[in-house]
Every structure is written in C-alpha cells, then in structure tokens.
Amino acid sequence: MASIHDVAKEAGVSVATVSKVINHYPDVSDKTRKKVKNAIELLRYRPNVIARGLVTGRSWTVGVLINIPFTNPYVAMLLEGIKTALEDSGYDLMRLSARLNDPAYSFIDHCHSRNLDGVVVFGVEKDHRSIQELIESGIPTMFVDTDATGLRAGNITTDNRNGVHMAVRHLFELGHRRIAYLAGTPGHNVGESRRAGYRDGLEASSIPYCEDYVVNGDFSYDSGIQGMTKLLQLERRPTAVVCSSDMSAFGVIHSIEAHGLTVPGDISVVGFDNIYEAELFKPALTTINQNIHAIGVKSIQELISMIKSSDYPPPVVTEPSSLIVRESTATCADSVG
C-alpha cells in the first residue's frame, strides 16, 4: 500500500505539500496540486482518516438534519446540491436523525458523539429548543430556509417574498382580479415570507385583500386538494390561485379538475419551487423558480468556510427567485376578472 512519502516522491514535492493538497489548503499552486493529485491517482493512495483527524483536529464529516419527509422532491434536489459540493471537498456526509420532540433528547450531544465538524439543518424552525442549543454550542451551522443566526451559524434561503409578488403580478397582467392564495404552514419562516409577498402583489396591483381568498395549508399535495375545495365553495370563486409550493399546486389542479373545471381555462394556477415534476405535470406548471440545487451547494461551501476559519463571518445568503411561465396560467376568461 502506497504511503504519503511515496506520493511525495512520485510528484517531486515534499510530504508537507502532499498533506496540504489532501487537506485542501489554498497555498498550493494549481500546477503543483495537479501533480500531487495525479500521483495520488497513479499510486492509489488513500489517506488514513484517523491520522488525518489527529493532525488537523477535524473529523472531516458534516451532518445534515432534514426534518421533512425524504419523499418530498425538494429534499432530493437539495441533497443533490449538497452531494455536488462535497465531492471534491474531502468531507463525508452523515445523515442525522433527531428526536426533536423528545424533551430528554439532546441534539448537541448527538452531534458531539459523532465528532461532527459542522451541520446543515433544514425543516426546523429557529425557536425550537434544539436549534437554540445548536446555535449556542458554537458548532458551525448553516440553516436552510430558517432565518436563524449566531456567532457560528448562518443561513441561506430564496427570495420568497418577491417570488410570490411576481406570481401575483403575472396573474394580474393576464387580467385576473380574484386571485386566491394557498398559504404554507402558519408561523413557518418561509410560509410567512410568501404570504407577505401575496399581500405585496395585491397592493402593487390595487387589488383589495380578501380574507376568504386565503386558505392555510402545509405545502403538501393533500392540503392543495383541501384548500381548493374550500375556495370552490365560495359564491364568487377565484379565477386564479397562487400556491406556496408546487406539491400543493398539484393538489389544487387535481381538485379543480375533479369539480369538472379546467386549468387554465377556468382557473389559472401558479406554484412555487420549480421541482423536477413541475415541467412534466399536465398542464405543465407555471411556477416560481428557486435554485434548490444551488442552495444545497452554497450551504456546504459556506459551512466549510466557517469550519476552516473561526474568523469567517456567518453568512446570510438570499438566492434570487424567478417566474417560469408554462401551461397552467392563461388570460382570465371572466370579463369582470
């Protein structure tokens, strides 16, 4: 089995230089880095993880806590971005299970027992006991879609508010005036930002806010069905619906069609997320795009920067959103909007 000394000899560099390349130090030229990597590949050298940890003081492992079902398409896209960022980083990923509703359970002890260098958290609100403990612990942490921060904790999210604003304006420009909103979970950071964007869009379009046109949901397919069923019972049903997620939009379309109506002929529908299925759905879904893959990549890049340097300021990153127009929206057929 090849040793680090063999790699150094093959590449014509010092053992210290090989160590720097393996541990991703920046003060190595691209030319030298390439020579070392070629030697590693040629000799099939594999660093000793335990020895590497003793030298660097790191476990070279980051944890990811995702507190929503892995069947959600958003999760798959987020994890793919995380995987992409980790491929050449030298870090391994550990999926964390956490009994967040167990008062006797300590998430911090869970992280320390696995000697994690850092954590990415998605789907847990910042006022949860375990999240507050994590912030106070000093473990480098990146929160996804949760506006929590700390001395060693940053966050990344999409411009949710402007995204829903754009959706409402799109429908207004198509002639719609009775625009309903299927909201996300009340009190949820993302849900509240998107709800605010709905009101912004109405105000910018001089459309009065109507409480009857706002139905709470939980971002799920079933909540889309249930919410749209309520809206269809109104005396003056909406001509368009903005949804807080693509999954709930799929449920909304199902409900509309189950009641003998068409999308977008009778009611236009806009989703939020632009998951893979949005383009494949029939009708193809008009939606607000958030670059979920990029969020996964960026969350890991920023986390590793915090791990490498205690002076690296915890980032607060907002990724832009954009409108993707497809088949589920059309000009309002109701002449009075």
Short mmCIF file of C-alpha atoms in Angstrom, two decimals:
data_model
loop_
_atom_site.label_atom_id
_atom_site.label_comp_id
_atom_site.label_asym_id
_atom_site.label_seq_id
_atom_site.Cartn_x
_atom_site.Cartn_y
_atom_site.Cartn_z
CA MET A 1 0.00 0.00 0.00
CA ALA A 2 1.38 3.41 -1.03
CA SER A 3 2.30 5.91 1.67
CA ILE A 4 2.29 9.71 1.70
CA HIS A 5 6.08 9.54 1.26
CA ASP A 6 5.59 7.54 -1.96
CA VAL A 7 3.20 10.18 -3.26
CA ALA A 8 5.65 12.97 -2.43
CA LYS A 9 8.47 11.15 -4.24
CA GLU A 10 6.33 10.47 -7.32
CA ALA A 11 5.14 14.10 -7.51
CA GLY A 12 8.58 15.53 -6.76
CA VAL A 13 7.36 17.57 -3.80
CA SER A 14 7.65 17.48 -0.02
CA VAL A 15 5.43 15.42 2.27
CA ALA A 16 4.13 18.72 3.72
CA THR A 17 2.96 19.79 0.26
CA VAL A 18 1.13 16.50 -0.24
CA SER A 19 -0.55 16.99 3.14
CA LYS A 20 -1.66 20.48 2.14
CA VAL A 21 -3.23 19.18 -1.07
CA ILE A 22 -5.02 16.37 0.76
CA ASN A 23 -6.35 18.79 3.37
CA HIS A 24 -7.40 21.41 0.80
CA TYR A 25 -5.13 24.21 1.91
CA PRO A 26 -5.22 27.13 -0.54
CA ASP A 27 -1.50 28.00 -0.57
CA VAL A 28 -0.57 25.43 -3.24
CA SER A 29 -0.28 26.33 -6.92
CA ASP A 30 -2.67 24.73 -9.39
CA LYS A 31 0.27 23.12 -11.19
CA THR A 32 1.61 21.51 -8.01
CA ARG A 33 -1.86 20.49 -6.87
CA LYS A 34 -2.42 18.72 -10.18
CA LYS A 35 0.93 16.87 -9.92
CA VAL A 36 0.06 15.65 -6.43
CA LYS A 37 -3.42 14.54 -7.44
CA ASN A 38 -2.03 12.67 -10.42
CA ALA A 39 0.47 10.89 -8.14
CA ILE A 40 -2.32 10.01 -5.69
CA GLU A 41 -4.37 8.57 -8.54
CA LEU A 42 -1.44 6.67 -10.03
CA LEU A 43 -0.40 5.12 -6.71
CA ARG A 44 -3.99 4.68 -5.50
CA TYR A 45 -3.06 6.36 -2.26
CA ARG A 46 -5.79 6.60 0.38
CA PRO A 47 -5.16 8.89 3.38
CA ASN A 48 -5.65 7.43 6.84
CA VAL A 49 -8.74 9.23 8.09
CA ILE A 50 -7.91 8.77 11.75
CA ALA A 51 -4.37 10.07 11.32
CA ARG A 52 -5.66 12.95 9.24
CA GLY A 53 -8.06 13.87 12.01
CA LEU A 54 -5.29 13.84 14.60
CA VAL A 55 -3.21 16.23 12.50
CA THR A 56 -6.00 18.66 11.57
CA GLY A 57 -8.23 18.39 14.63
CA ARG A 58 -11.21 17.63 12.39
CA SER A 59 -13.36 14.58 11.72
CA TRP A 60 -13.84 15.59 8.06
CA THR A 61 -17.52 14.79 8.47
CA VAL A 62 -20.50 17.14 8.31
CA GLY A 63 -24.01 16.27 9.37
CA VAL A 64 -27.30 17.06 7.68
CA LEU A 65 -30.57 17.21 9.60
CA ILE A 66 -33.65 17.31 7.38
CA ASN A 67 -36.89 17.41 9.31
CA ILE A 68 -39.33 16.87 6.45
CA PRO A 69 -40.15 13.63 4.59
CA PHE A 70 -37.45 12.45 2.21
CA THR A 71 -40.26 11.69 -0.27
CA ASN A 72 -40.58 15.45 -0.85
CA PRO A 73 -38.96 16.26 -4.25
CA TYR A 74 -37.41 19.41 -2.77
CA VAL A 75 -35.31 17.22 -0.46
CA ALA A 76 -33.91 15.18 -3.34
CA MET A 77 -32.83 18.33 -5.19
CA LEU A 78 -31.30 19.86 -2.05
CA LEU A 79 -29.34 16.70 -1.27
CA GLU A 80 -28.08 16.52 -4.84
CA GLY A 81 -26.65 20.02 -4.42
CA ILE A 82 -25.06 19.06 -1.10
CA LYS A 83 -23.56 15.94 -2.71
CA THR A 84 -22.15 18.02 -5.58
CA ALA A 85 -20.43 20.42 -3.18
CA LEU A 86 -18.95 17.61 -1.11
CA GLU A 87 -17.50 15.60 -3.99
CA ASP A 88 -14.15 17.40 -4.09
CA SER A 89 -14.15 18.86 -0.60
CA GLY A 90 -12.59 15.99 1.32
CA TYR A 91 -15.61 15.83 3.64
CA ASP A 92 -18.05 12.98 4.19
CA LEU A 93 -21.75 13.43 4.90
CA MET A 94 -23.70 11.90 7.77
CA ARG A 95 -27.49 11.98 7.76
CA LEU A 96 -28.70 12.85 11.26
CA SER A 97 -31.86 11.54 12.84
CA ALA A 98 -33.11 13.67 15.68
CA ARG A 99 -35.94 13.07 18.13
CA LEU A 100 -36.80 16.75 18.16
CA ASN A 101 -40.00 16.24 20.15
CA ASP A 102 -38.30 14.25 22.90
CA PRO A 103 -37.51 16.63 25.81
CA ALA A 104 -34.94 14.19 27.20
CA TYR A 105 -33.01 14.09 23.94
CA SER A 106 -30.03 16.38 23.27
CA PHE A 107 -29.27 17.10 19.64
CA ILE A 108 -25.99 18.71 20.69
CA ASP A 109 -24.85 15.51 22.41
CA HIS A 110 -25.87 13.69 19.23
CA CYS A 111 -23.54 15.93 17.17
CA HIS A 112 -20.66 15.78 19.66
CA SER A 113 -20.84 11.99 19.96
CA ARG A 114 -20.23 11.78 16.20
CA ASN A 115 -17.49 14.42 16.35
CA LEU A 116 -19.06 16.43 13.53
CA ASP A 117 -17.18 19.42 12.13
CA GLY A 118 -20.39 21.19 11.13
CA VAL A 119 -24.10 20.78 10.44
CA VAL A 120 -26.66 21.73 7.77
CA VAL A 121 -30.23 21.99 9.08
CA PHE A 122 -33.42 22.10 7.01
CA GLY A 123 -37.06 21.99 8.10
CA VAL A 124 -36.67 23.05 11.74
CA GLU A 125 -37.91 26.44 12.95
CA LYS A 126 -35.46 28.67 14.81
CA ASP A 127 -37.47 28.79 18.04
CA HIS A 128 -37.13 25.04 18.55
CA ARG A 129 -35.18 24.14 21.70
CA SER A 130 -32.63 22.01 19.84
CA ILE A 131 -31.90 24.76 17.33
CA GLN A 132 -31.24 27.29 20.06
CA GLU A 133 -28.88 24.81 21.72
CA LEU A 134 -27.11 24.26 18.42
CA ILE A 135 -26.61 28.00 17.90
CA GLU A 136 -25.23 28.42 21.42
CA SER A 137 -22.91 25.40 21.08
CA GLY A 138 -20.57 27.07 18.59
CA ILE A 139 -20.72 24.17 16.12
CA PRO A 140 -20.50 25.69 12.60
CA THR A 141 -24.03 25.52 11.21
CA MET A 142 -25.88 26.51 8.06
CA PHE A 143 -29.67 26.75 8.26
CA VAL A 144 -31.67 26.33 5.06
CA ASP A 145 -34.94 28.31 4.88
CA THR A 146 -34.73 29.28 8.55
CA ASP A 147 -33.65 32.82 9.44
CA ALA A 148 -31.55 31.76 12.43
CA THR A 149 -28.07 33.16 13.02
CA GLY A 150 -25.38 33.06 15.68
CA LEU A 151 -21.65 33.52 16.23
CA ARG A 152 -21.01 30.32 14.24
CA ALA A 153 -24.35 29.94 12.46
CA GLY A 154 -25.54 31.37 9.15
CA ASN A 155 -28.47 30.76 6.86
CA ILE A 156 -29.47 30.56 3.21
CA THR A 157 -32.88 30.96 1.65
CA THR A 158 -34.66 32.04 -1.52
CA ASP A 159 -36.22 35.46 -2.05
CA ASN A 160 -39.61 34.01 -1.14
CA ARG A 161 -41.44 37.29 -0.71
CA ASN A 162 -40.53 38.69 -4.10
CA GLY A 163 -41.26 35.33 -5.71
CA VAL A 164 -44.93 35.32 -4.70
CA HIS A 165 -45.15 39.01 -5.54
CA MET A 166 -44.07 38.16 -9.09
CA ALA A 167 -46.67 35.39 -9.28
CA VAL A 168 -49.49 37.76 -8.33
CA ARG A 169 -48.31 40.39 -10.80
CA HIS A 170 -48.14 37.78 -13.57
CA LEU A 171 -51.78 36.85 -12.95
CA PHE A 172 -52.83 40.50 -12.75
CA GLU A 173 -51.24 41.15 -16.14
CA LEU A 174 -53.30 38.25 -17.53
CA GLY A 175 -56.44 40.06 -16.39
CA HIS A 176 -57.13 38.23 -13.13
CA ARG A 177 -58.53 40.19 -10.20
CA ARG A 178 -59.92 37.40 -7.99
CA ILE A 179 -56.57 35.88 -7.05
CA ALA A 180 -56.56 33.42 -4.15
CA TYR A 181 -53.60 32.19 -2.13
CA LEU A 182 -53.00 28.72 -0.72
CA ALA A 183 -50.64 29.53 2.13
CA GLY A 184 -47.95 27.43 3.75
CA THR A 185 -47.74 26.47 7.40
CA PRO A 186 -48.67 29.46 9.61
CA GLY A 187 -45.70 30.73 11.63
CA HIS A 188 -43.20 28.98 9.36
CA ASN A 189 -40.49 31.39 8.21
CA VAL A 190 -40.87 30.50 4.52
CA GLY A 191 -44.66 30.41 4.74
CA GLU A 192 -44.84 33.86 6.32
CA SER A 193 -42.45 35.39 3.76
CA ARG A 194 -44.51 34.02 0.88
CA ARG A 195 -47.75 35.17 2.50
CA ALA A 196 -46.28 38.69 2.77
CA GLY A 197 -45.37 38.51 -0.93
CA TYR A 198 -49.01 37.74 -1.77
CA ARG A 199 -50.17 40.89 0.03
CA ASP A 200 -47.38 42.89 -1.65
CA GLY A 201 -48.57 41.70 -5.06
CA LEU A 202 -52.18 42.59 -4.36
CA GLU A 203 -51.21 46.03 -3.11
CA ALA A 204 -48.99 46.69 -6.14
CA SER A 205 -51.93 45.69 -8.37
CA SER A 206 -54.50 47.76 -6.41
CA ILE A 207 -56.49 44.61 -5.60
CA PRO A 208 -58.23 44.66 -2.19
CA TYR A 209 -57.17 41.91 0.20
CA CYS A 210 -59.95 39.37 0.80
CA GLU A 211 -59.62 37.01 3.75
CA ASP A 212 -61.90 34.46 2.06
CA TYR A 213 -59.33 34.02 -0.70
CA VAL A 214 -56.56 32.93 1.69
CA VAL A 215 -56.54 29.31 2.86
CA ASN A 216 -53.88 27.84 5.15
CA GLY A 217 -52.06 24.67 4.15
CA ASP A 218 -48.80 22.88 4.87
CA PHE A 219 -47.09 22.83 1.45
CA SER A 220 -48.45 19.30 0.77
CA TYR A 221 -50.46 17.76 -2.07
CA ASP A 222 -53.36 16.94 0.27
CA SER A 223 -53.53 20.50 1.59
CA GLY A 224 -53.81 21.66 -2.02
CA ILE A 225 -56.84 19.46 -2.57
CA GLN A 226 -58.47 20.53 0.69
CA GLY A 227 -57.71 24.22 0.23
CA MET A 228 -59.01 24.37 -3.33
CA THR A 229 -62.18 22.51 -2.35
CA LYS A 230 -62.88 25.31 0.16
CA LEU A 231 -62.21 28.01 -2.42
CA LEU A 232 -64.57 26.39 -4.93
CA GLN A 233 -67.38 26.62 -2.40
CA LEU A 234 -67.23 30.44 -2.39
CA GLU A 235 -70.06 32.30 -4.09
CA ARG A 236 -67.51 34.14 -6.22
CA ARG A 237 -64.78 31.61 -6.74
CA PRO A 238 -61.28 32.84 -7.66
CA THR A 239 -60.14 32.91 -11.27
CA ALA A 240 -56.55 32.21 -10.24
CA VAL A 241 -54.67 30.64 -7.34
CA VAL A 242 -51.08 31.18 -6.18
CA CYS A 243 -49.75 28.21 -4.20
CA SER A 244 -46.99 28.16 -1.60
CA SER A 245 -45.41 25.07 -3.18
CA ASP A 246 -45.52 23.00 -6.36
CA MET A 247 -46.80 19.99 -4.44
CA SER A 248 -49.80 21.94 -3.14
CA ALA A 249 -50.34 23.32 -6.67
CA PHE A 250 -50.62 19.76 -7.98
CA GLY A 251 -53.31 19.13 -5.37
CA VAL A 252 -55.10 22.34 -6.36
CA ILE A 253 -55.18 21.27 -10.02
CA HIS A 254 -56.49 17.84 -9.05
CA SER A 255 -59.33 19.44 -7.07
CA ILE A 256 -60.22 21.85 -9.89
CA GLU A 257 -60.40 19.05 -12.43
CA ALA A 258 -62.34 16.79 -10.03
CA HIS A 259 -65.01 19.51 -9.91
CA GLY A 260 -65.37 19.47 -13.70
CA LEU A 261 -63.35 22.63 -14.33
CA THR A 262 -60.16 23.13 -16.34
CA VAL A 263 -56.72 24.63 -15.81
CA PRO A 264 -56.07 27.23 -17.12
CA GLY A 265 -59.41 27.59 -18.97
CA ASP A 266 -61.45 28.23 -15.83
CA ILE A 267 -58.79 28.81 -13.19
CA SER A 268 -55.09 29.61 -13.55
CA VAL A 269 -52.62 28.10 -11.08
CA VAL A 270 -49.08 29.13 -10.06
CA GLY A 271 -46.79 27.02 -7.87
CA PHE A 272 -43.55 27.72 -6.02
CA ASP A 273 -40.27 25.73 -6.10
CA ASN A 274 -39.88 24.54 -9.72
CA ILE A 275 -39.24 20.95 -8.70
CA TYR A 276 -38.44 18.46 -11.49
CA GLU A 277 -42.08 17.34 -11.75
CA ALA A 278 -43.40 20.85 -12.45
CA GLU A 279 -42.41 20.71 -16.12
CA LEU A 280 -43.69 17.14 -16.54
CA PHE A 281 -47.09 17.72 -14.93
CA LYS A 282 -50.14 18.17 -17.15
CA PRO A 283 -50.73 21.00 -17.60
CA ALA A 284 -47.07 21.99 -17.18
CA LEU A 285 -46.95 24.18 -14.10
CA THR A 286 -46.23 27.89 -14.12
CA THR A 287 -44.13 28.36 -11.01
CA ILE A 288 -41.65 30.46 -9.10
CA ASN A 289 -38.19 29.01 -9.53
CA GLN A 290 -35.83 28.72 -6.61
CA ASN A 291 -32.49 27.18 -7.45
CA ILE A 292 -32.68 24.35 -4.93
CA HIS A 293 -29.53 22.64 -6.22
CA ALA A 294 -27.56 25.88 -5.85
CA ILE A 295 -28.87 26.31 -2.30
CA GLY A 296 -27.53 22.84 -1.44
CA VAL A 297 -24.15 23.64 -2.99
CA LYS A 298 -23.87 27.04 -1.34
CA SER A 299 -24.91 25.76 2.09
CA ILE A 300 -21.97 23.32 2.10
CA GLN A 301 -19.48 25.80 0.64
CA GLU A 302 -20.31 28.35 3.33
CA LEU A 303 -20.28 25.71 6.07
CA ILE A 304 -16.82 24.51 5.09
CA SER A 305 -15.56 28.11 5.03
CA MET A 306 -16.78 28.52 8.62
CA ILE A 307 -15.17 25.20 9.63
CA LYS A 308 -11.81 26.20 8.13
CA SER A 309 -11.68 29.62 9.76
CA SER A 310 -13.17 30.77 13.06
CA ASP A 311 -12.89 34.32 11.69
CA TYR A 312 -15.16 33.61 8.71
CA PRO A 313 -18.34 35.64 9.32
CA PRO A 314 -21.53 33.53 9.42
CA PRO A 315 -23.20 34.21 6.07
CA VAL A 316 -26.78 35.29 5.43
CA VAL A 317 -27.46 34.39 1.79
CA THR A 318 -30.59 35.13 -0.24
CA GLU A 319 -30.80 33.41 -3.60
CA PRO A 320 -32.93 35.19 -6.24
CA SER A 321 -36.26 33.76 -7.40
CA SER A 322 -37.73 33.98 -10.89
CA LEU A 323 -41.00 33.32 -12.70
CA ILE A 324 -41.22 30.30 -15.04
CA VAL A 325 -44.30 30.59 -17.27
CA ARG A 326 -45.76 27.33 -18.56
CA GLU A 327 -49.24 25.99 -19.40
CA SER A 328 -51.16 26.38 -16.12
CA THR A 329 -51.79 30.13 -16.47
CA ALA A 330 -53.69 32.00 -19.17
CA THR A 331 -55.69 35.16 -19.81
CA CYS A 332 -58.65 35.47 -17.48
CA ALA A 333 -61.81 34.16 -19.20
CA ASP A 334 -64.07 36.09 -16.81
CA SER A 335 -64.58 39.53 -18.36
CA VAL A 336 -65.00 41.13 -14.94
CA GLY A 337 -61.91 39.43 -13.50
#
